[in-house]
Short mmCIF file of C-alpha atoms in Angstrom, two decimals:
data_model
loop_
_atom_site.label_atom_id
_atom_site.label_comp_id
_atom_site.label_asym_id
_atom_site.label_seq_id
_atom_site.Cartn_x
_atom_site.Cartn_y
_atom_site.Cartn_z
CA UNK N 1 -13.38 32.75 -6.57
CA UNK N 2 -11.16 31.33 -3.86
CA UNK N 3 -8.64 28.52 -4.25
CA UNK N 4 -6.66 26.70 -1.60
CA UNK N 5 -3.35 25.11 -2.44
CA UNK N 6 -2.33 22.13 -0.30
CA UNK N 7 0.76 22.93 1.67
CA UNK N 8 2.22 22.47 5.14
CA UNK N 9 -1.26 22.49 6.75
CA UNK N 10 -2.23 19.37 4.80
CA UNK N 11 0.94 17.57 5.92
CA UNK N 12 0.25 18.42 9.57
CA UNK N 13 -3.35 17.18 9.29
CA UNK N 14 -2.15 13.93 7.75
CA UNK N 15 0.48 13.44 10.50
CA UNK N 16 -2.12 14.06 13.20
CA UNK N 17 -4.69 11.81 11.53
CA UNK N 18 -7.20 14.63 11.02
CA UNK N 19 -9.67 13.95 8.23
CA UNK N 20 -11.17 16.61 6.02
CA UNK N 21 -14.26 14.49 5.41
CA UNK N 22 -15.80 14.50 8.87
CA UNK N 23 -15.15 13.10 12.28
CA UNK N 24 -16.51 9.59 11.78
CA UNK N 25 -14.06 6.71 11.54
CA UNK N 26 -14.62 3.91 9.05
CA UNK N 27 -16.11 1.76 11.84
CA UNK N 28 -18.63 4.50 12.71
CA UNK N 29 -19.53 5.34 9.12
CA UNK N 30 -22.55 3.71 7.52
CA UNK N 31 -21.08 1.16 5.13
CA UNK N 32 -23.06 -0.54 2.37
CA UNK N 33 -24.57 -3.91 3.28
CA UNK N 34 -25.29 -7.02 1.27
CA UNK N 35 -27.42 -10.06 1.99
CA UNK N 36 -24.66 -12.66 1.82
CA UNK N 37 -23.78 -15.21 4.51
CA UNK N 38 -20.52 -14.96 6.45
CA UNK N 39 -18.12 -17.80 5.62
CA UNK N 40 -17.29 -18.24 9.32
CA UNK N 41 -20.47 -17.71 11.40
CA UNK N 42 -23.18 -17.74 8.67
CA UNK N 43 -24.51 -14.30 9.74
CA UNK N 44 -26.90 -13.37 6.87
CA UNK N 45 -25.61 -9.83 6.21
CA UNK N 46 -22.15 -8.40 5.48
CA UNK N 47 -20.77 -4.90 5.04
CA UNK N 48 -18.43 -4.28 2.12
CA UNK N 49 -16.04 -1.86 0.48
CA UNK N 50 -14.46 -1.97 -2.97
CA UNK N 51 -11.01 -0.90 -4.10
CA UNK N 52 -9.14 -0.82 -7.37
CA UNK N 53 -6.05 -2.79 -6.32
CA UNK N 54 -4.74 -3.79 -9.73
CA UNK N 55 -4.42 -2.00 -13.05
CA UNK N 56 -7.34 0.00 -14.41
CA UNK N 57 -8.26 -2.60 -17.03
CA UNK N 58 -8.99 -5.24 -14.34
CA UNK N 59 -11.99 -5.41 -12.02
CA UNK N 60 -12.28 -4.07 -8.48
CA UNK N 61 -11.61 -6.13 -5.38
CA UNK N 62 -14.54 -6.37 -2.94
CA UNK N 63 -13.71 -6.58 0.77
CA UNK N 64 -16.40 -8.10 3.02
CA UNK N 65 -16.59 -7.80 6.82
CA UNK N 66 -19.03 -9.62 9.06
CA UNK N 67 -20.58 -7.24 11.63
CA UNK N 68 -21.28 -10.24 13.90
CA UNK N 69 -17.88 -11.97 14.22
CA UNK N 70 -15.53 -9.51 12.46
CA UNK N 71 -14.37 -12.07 9.88
CA UNK N 72 -12.87 -10.38 6.79
CA UNK N 73 -12.45 -11.82 3.33
CA UNK N 74 -12.11 -10.64 -0.26
CA UNK N 75 -13.67 -11.41 -3.58
CA UNK N 76 -12.42 -10.31 -6.94
#
């Protein structure tokens, strides 16, 4: 069994912006899509991400981005 303890290497990677999860940026990654119209341009499909921005006993916040016009808005 082999274990790695985060140390100075992890700090250097973070400072340089190197990700351990691959080379794709969030824009290049395949994000989940939903059939919901954009509030600004009415494009019929949006990409979304969710985050827990409040305490654990409250719901997640959903962030929508239109791939057509780039409009961003939240729900939740």
